[in-house]
PDB file of C-alpha atoms in Angstrom:
ATOM      1  CA  MET A  27     375.292 -31.082 323.703  1.00 80.00           C
ATOM      2  CA  SER A  28     371.764 -32.164 323.976  1.00 88.00           C
ATOM      3  CA  PRO A  29     370.375 -34.886 321.691  1.00 89.00           C
ATOM      4  CA  GLU A  30     368.364 -32.320 319.708  1.00 91.00           C
ATOM      5  CA  GLU A  31     371.426 -30.124 319.140  1.00 91.00           C
ATOM      6  CA  LEU A  32     373.504 -33.173 318.164  1.00 90.00           C
ATOM      7  CA  ASP A  33     370.822 -34.275 315.720  1.00 91.00           C
ATOM      8  CA  ALA A  34     370.630 -30.761 314.193  1.00 92.00           C
ATOM      9  CA  ALA A  35     374.453 -30.575 313.867  1.00 92.00           C
ATOM     10  CA  LEU A  36     374.581 -33.992 312.179  1.00 90.00           C
ATOM     11  CA  HIS A  37     371.773 -33.021 309.836  1.00 91.00           C
ATOM     12  CA  LYS A  38     373.577 -29.780 308.901  1.00 91.00           C
ATOM     13  CA  ALA A  39     376.867 -31.641 308.359  1.00 89.00           C
ATOM     14  CA  ASN A  40     375.097 -34.216 306.223  1.00 86.00           C
ATOM     15  CA  GLU A  41     373.576 -31.471 304.057  1.00 84.00           C
ATOM     16  CA  THR A  42     376.966 -29.794 303.584  1.00 83.00           C
ATOM     17  CA  MET A  43     378.583 -33.113 302.625  1.00 80.00           C
ATOM     18  CA  LYS A  44     375.836 -33.809 300.066  1.00 75.00           C
ATOM     19  CA  ALA A  45     376.766 -30.573 298.312  1.00 71.00           C
ATOM     20  CA  TYR A  46     380.347 -31.836 297.926  1.00 73.00           C
ATOM     21  CA  TYR A  47     379.623 -35.383 296.738  1.00 67.00           C
ATOM     22  CA  SER A  48     376.278 -35.423 294.975  1.00 61.00           C
ATOM     23  CA  TYR A  49     375.029 -32.824 292.563  1.00 61.00           C
ATOM     24  CA  PRO A  50     371.382 -32.170 291.994  1.00 66.00           C
ATOM     25  CA  PRO A  51     370.226 -33.384 288.546  1.00 74.00           C
ATOM     26  CA  GLU A  52     369.978 -29.806 287.257  1.00 77.00           C
ATOM     27  CA  LYS A  53     373.671 -29.186 287.900  1.00 74.00           C
ATOM     28  CA  VAL A  54     374.665 -32.510 286.299  1.00 75.00           C
ATOM     29  CA  MET A  55     372.555 -31.762 283.228  1.00 78.00           C
ATOM     30  CA  ALA A  56     373.975 -28.241 282.971  1.00 80.00           C
ATOM     31  CA  LEU A  57     377.550 -29.608 283.115  1.00 79.00           C
ATOM     32  CA  LYS A  58     376.837 -32.233 280.466  1.00 80.00           C
ATOM     33  CA  LYS A  59     375.212 -29.661 278.217  1.00 80.00           C
ATOM     34  CA  ALA A  60     378.172 -27.307 278.670  1.00 80.00           C
ATOM     35  CA  LYS A  61     380.590 -30.119 277.729  1.00 78.00           C
ATOM     36  CA  PHE A  62     378.493 -30.989 274.681  1.00 75.00           C
ATOM     37  CA  ASN A  63     378.311 -27.352 273.611  1.00 73.00           C
ATOM     38  CA  GLU A  64     382.026 -26.961 274.157  1.00 73.00           C
ATOM     39  CA  ARG A  65     382.838 -30.011 272.042  1.00 71.00           C
ATOM     40  CA  HIS A  66     380.156 -30.120 269.370  1.00 68.00           C
ATOM     41  CA  ARG A  67     378.779 -26.679 268.698  1.00 69.00           C
ATOM     42  CA  ASP A  68     381.621 -25.512 266.512  1.00 71.00           C
ATOM     43  CA  LYS A  69     381.567 -25.838 262.719  1.00 77.00           C
ATOM     44  CA  GLN A  70     384.361 -28.429 262.627  1.00 80.00           C
ATOM     45  CA  PHE A  71     382.171 -31.092 264.227  1.00 79.00           C
ATOM     46  CA  TYR A  72     379.388 -30.597 261.696  1.00 83.00           C
ATOM     47  CA  PHE A  73     381.849 -30.561 258.818  1.00 87.00           C
ATOM     48  CA  GLN A  74     383.353 -33.871 259.978  1.00 88.00           C
ATOM     49  CA  LEU A  75     379.900 -35.327 260.512  1.00 89.00           C
ATOM     50  CA  ALA A  76     378.792 -34.315 257.005  1.00 93.00           C
ATOM     51  CA  LEU A  77     381.981 -35.626 255.414  1.00 95.00           C
ATOM     52  CA  GLY A  78     381.789 -38.956 257.235  1.00 96.00           C
ATOM     53  CA  SER A  79     378.124 -39.507 256.460  1.00 97.00           C
ATOM     54  CA  SER A  80     378.621 -38.622 252.789  1.00 97.00           C
ATOM     55  CA  LEU A  81     381.506 -41.113 252.501  1.00 97.00           C
ATOM     56  CA  ILE A  82     379.455 -43.846 254.135  1.00 97.00           C
ATOM     57  CA  CYS A  83     376.463 -43.126 251.892  1.00 97.00           C
ATOM     58  CA  SER A  84     378.589 -43.098 248.737  1.00 96.00           C
ATOM     59  CA  PHE A  85     380.212 -46.386 249.788  1.00 96.00           C
ATOM     60  CA  LEU A  86     376.790 -47.979 250.249  1.00 97.00           C
ATOM     61  CA  VAL A  87     375.248 -46.597 247.034  1.00 96.00           C
ATOM     62  CA  THR A  88     378.179 -47.324 244.681  1.00 96.00           C
ATOM     63  CA  PRO A  89     377.268 -50.969 243.830  1.00 96.00           C
ATOM     64  CA  PHE A  90     373.708 -50.032 242.924  1.00 96.00           C
ATOM     65  CA  ILE A  91     374.805 -47.169 240.662  1.00 94.00           C
ATOM     66  CA  GLY A  92     377.466 -49.371 239.051  1.00 92.00           C
ATOM     67  CA  ARG A  93     374.904 -52.039 238.254  1.00 94.00           C
ATOM     68  CA  LYS A  94     372.573 -49.405 236.829  1.00 93.00           C
ATOM     69  CA  ILE A  95     375.371 -48.038 234.623  1.00 91.00           C
ATOM     70  CA  ALA A  96     376.351 -51.513 233.459  1.00 89.00           C
ATOM     71  CA  TYR A  97     372.900 -52.741 232.497  1.00 90.00           C
ATOM     72  CA  ASP A  98     370.835 -49.659 231.648  1.00 91.00           C
ATOM     73  CA  ASP A  99     371.867 -48.118 228.326  1.00 89.00           C
ATOM     74  CA  GLU A 100     369.504 -45.168 228.645  1.00 93.00           C
ATOM     75  CA  PHE A 101     370.863 -44.271 232.093  1.00 93.00           C
ATOM     76  CA  ARG A 102     374.447 -44.561 230.805  1.00 91.00           C
ATOM     77  CA  MET A 103     373.746 -42.360 227.791  1.00 90.00           C
ATOM     78  CA  ARG A 104     372.071 -39.756 229.986  1.00 92.00           C
ATOM     79  CA  TRP A 105     374.563 -39.493 232.867  1.00 90.00           C
ATOM     80  CA  ILE A 106     377.960 -40.737 231.600  1.00 90.00           C
ATOM     81  CA  PRO A 107     379.780 -38.411 229.164  1.00 91.00           C
ATOM     82  CA  LYS A 108     380.945 -39.873 225.851  1.00 88.00           C
ATOM     83  CA  TRP A 109     384.617 -39.236 226.593  1.00 90.00           C
ATOM     84  CA  TYR A 110     384.337 -41.299 229.797  1.00 88.00           C
ATOM     85  CA  ASP A 111     382.246 -44.158 228.413  1.00 83.00           C
ATOM     86  CA  TYR A 112     384.530 -47.163 227.861  1.00 85.00           C
ATOM     87  CA  THR A 113     381.806 -49.706 227.168  1.00 84.00           C
ATOM     88  CA  ILE A 114     382.377 -52.178 224.357  1.00 83.00           C
ATOM     89  CA  GLU A 115     379.587 -53.266 222.091  1.00 81.00           C
ATOM     90  CA  LYS A 116     378.604 -56.842 222.817  1.00 77.00           C
ATOM     91  CA  PRO A 117     379.493 -58.882 219.735  1.00 76.00           C
ATOM     92  CA  LYS A 118     376.940 -61.150 218.173  1.00 78.00           C
ATOM     93  CA  ASN A 119     377.726 -64.794 218.759  1.00 75.00           C
ATOM     94  CA  ALA A 120     379.003 -66.635 215.730  1.00 77.00           C
ATOM     95  CA  TRP A 121     376.899 -69.661 216.622  1.00 79.00           C
ATOM     96  CA  THR A 122     373.801 -70.312 218.597  1.00 84.00           C
ATOM     97  CA  LYS A 123     373.931 -73.023 221.244  1.00 87.00           C
ATOM     98  CA  GLU A 124     372.206 -75.436 218.894  1.00 91.00           C
ATOM     99  CA  GLU A 125     374.686 -74.768 216.069  1.00 90.00           C
ATOM    100  CA  LEU A 126     377.631 -75.172 218.433  1.00 90.00           C
ATOM    101  CA  HIS A 127     376.195 -78.429 219.735  1.00 93.00           C
ATOM    102  CA  GLN A 128     375.708 -79.687 216.169  1.00 93.00           C
ATOM    103  CA  GLN A 129     379.318 -78.842 215.272  1.00 92.00           C
ATOM    104  CA  VAL A 130     380.644 -80.615 218.387  1.00 93.00           C
ATOM    105  CA  MET A 131     378.570 -83.680 217.538  1.00 95.00           C
ATOM    106  CA  GLN A 132     379.765 -83.551 213.918  1.00 95.00           C
ATOM    107  CA  LEU A 133     383.412 -83.343 215.058  1.00 92.00           C
ATOM    108  CA  GLN A 134     382.895 -86.225 217.451  1.00 93.00           C
ATOM    109  CA  ASN A 135     381.335 -88.254 214.646  1.00 93.00           C
ATOM    110  CA  GLN A 136     384.242 -87.463 212.287  1.00 93.00           C
ATOM    111  CA  LEU A 137     386.815 -88.487 214.913  1.00 89.00           C
ATOM    112  CA  HIS A 138     384.893 -91.698 215.516  1.00 91.00           C
ATOM    113  CA  GLN A 139     384.819 -92.469 211.766  1.00 92.00           C
ATOM    114  CA  ARG A 140     388.575 -91.722 211.490  1.00 89.00           C
ATOM    115  CA  ALA A 141     389.300 -94.032 214.429  1.00 87.00           C
ATOM    116  CA  ILE A 142     387.289 -96.820 212.750  1.00 90.00           C
ATOM    117  CA  ALA A 143     389.214 -96.230 209.514  1.00 88.00           C
ATOM    118  CA  GLY A 144     392.505 -96.728 211.399  1.00 85.00           C
ATOM    119  CA  GLU A 145     393.945 -93.221 211.276  1.00 83.00           C
ATOM    120  CA  PHE A 146     394.998 -93.304 214.938  1.00 81.00           C
ATOM    121  CA  THR A 147     397.389 -96.222 214.914  1.00 85.00           C
ATOM    122  CA  PRO A 148     400.537 -95.897 217.074  1.00 85.00           C
ATOM    123  CA  GLU A 149     402.773 -95.400 213.987  1.00 85.00           C
ATOM    124  CA  LYS A 150     400.631 -92.580 212.628  1.00 82.00           C
ATOM    125  CA  LEU A 151     400.395 -90.946 216.059  1.00 79.00           C
ATOM    126  CA  GLU A 152     404.207 -91.042 216.410  1.00 81.00           C
ATOM    127  CA  ALA A 153     404.613 -89.415 212.976  1.00 78.00           C
ATOM    128  CA  MET A 154     402.121 -86.750 213.958  1.00 76.00           C
ATOM    129  CA  ARG A 155     404.057 -86.059 217.158  1.00 74.00           C
ATOM    130  CA  ARG A 156     407.309 -85.691 215.232  1.00 72.00           C
ATOM    131  CA  ASN A 157     405.673 -83.166 212.887  1.00 70.00           C
ATOM    132  CA  LEU A 158     404.183 -81.222 215.778  1.00 67.00           C
ATOM    133  CA  ALA A 159     407.445 -81.132 217.724  1.00 62.00           C
ATOM    134  CA  LYS A 160     409.401 -79.077 215.166  1.00 69.00           C
ATOM    135  CA  LYS A 161     411.454 -76.358 216.807  1.00 69.00           C
ATOM    136  CA  PRO A 162     410.730 -72.730 215.911  1.00 72.00           C
ATOM    137  CA  ASP A 163     413.363 -70.677 214.118  1.00 76.00           C
ATOM    138  CA  LYS A 164     414.062 -68.398 217.086  1.00 80.00           C
ATOM    139  CA  GLU A 165     415.437 -69.983 220.231  1.00 76.00           C
ATOM    140  CA  GLU A 166     413.379 -67.757 222.525  1.00 79.00           C
ATOM    141  CA  TYR A 167     410.183 -69.418 221.253  1.00 77.00           C
ATOM    142  CA  ALA A 168     411.470 -72.990 221.563  1.00 72.00           C
ATOM    143  CA  HIS A 169     409.521 -73.721 224.727  1.00 70.00           C
ATOM    144  CA  PHE A 170     406.245 -73.201 222.847  1.00 71.00           C
ATOM    145  CA  SER A 171     406.795 -76.341 220.776  1.00 68.00           C
ATOM    146  CA  GLN A 172     406.962 -78.651 223.782  1.00 65.00           C
ATOM    147  CA  LEU A 173     403.831 -80.555 224.672  1.00 61.00           C
ATOM    148  CA  HIS A 174     404.647 -80.192 228.359  1.00 64.00           C
ATOM    149  CA  PRO A 175     407.282 -77.758 229.665  1.00 61.00           C
ATOM    150  CA  GLY A 176     408.591 -80.243 232.248  1.00 65.00           C
ATOM    151  CA  VAL A 177     409.165 -83.100 229.757  1.00 66.00           C
ATOM    152  CA  ASP A 178     412.448 -83.328 227.850  1.00 66.00           C
ATOM    153  CA  ASP A 179     412.465 -84.108 224.135  1.00 62.00           C
ATOM    154  CA  ASP A 180     413.906 -87.594 224.578  1.00 66.00           C
ATOM    155  CA  GLU A 181     411.442 -88.684 227.296  1.00 67.00           C
ATOM    156  CA  ASP A 182     408.420 -90.829 226.572  1.00 66.00           C
ATOM    157  CA  LEU A 183     405.241 -88.768 226.655  1.00 60.00           C
ATOM    158  CA  GLU A 184     402.789 -91.452 227.721  1.00 61.00           C
ATOM    159  CA  ASP A 185     402.759 -93.466 230.923  1.00 57.00           C
ATOM    160  CA  ASP A 186     402.925 -97.216 230.395  1.00 48.00           C
TER     161      ASP A 186
END
């Protein structure tokens, strides 16, 4: 074989081998498109995609709608049926913060005056404990009368 014939034979062999091992981009794109069409062009794929996206969206929107329902009375009255509305009317406070503070200060003052008058002597405290420690009539409620459930009746309550 002459060098020109050898070169032509090698070139032809190289071209044939390229057809086996490397596709032109058009063939690769056509195969990928065929695989995509085969997998994703049926209705099942779109149904699953719609279901998944709706679940994700509802999961993300739920806290915002819940807050709106909890705090917006007009929205709740408009969109939540009466038979499903379990909201409880917010009761009016018996005291304002100022009144509660005044009562706490008054109680503290009364306790202070009673302590000055000598009402909290050890003898009076022991008598008070004996009156508080009366057992209930039913045995099943006896544990409610104990000051501490782990302390027996005959043990001393205070650390020395």
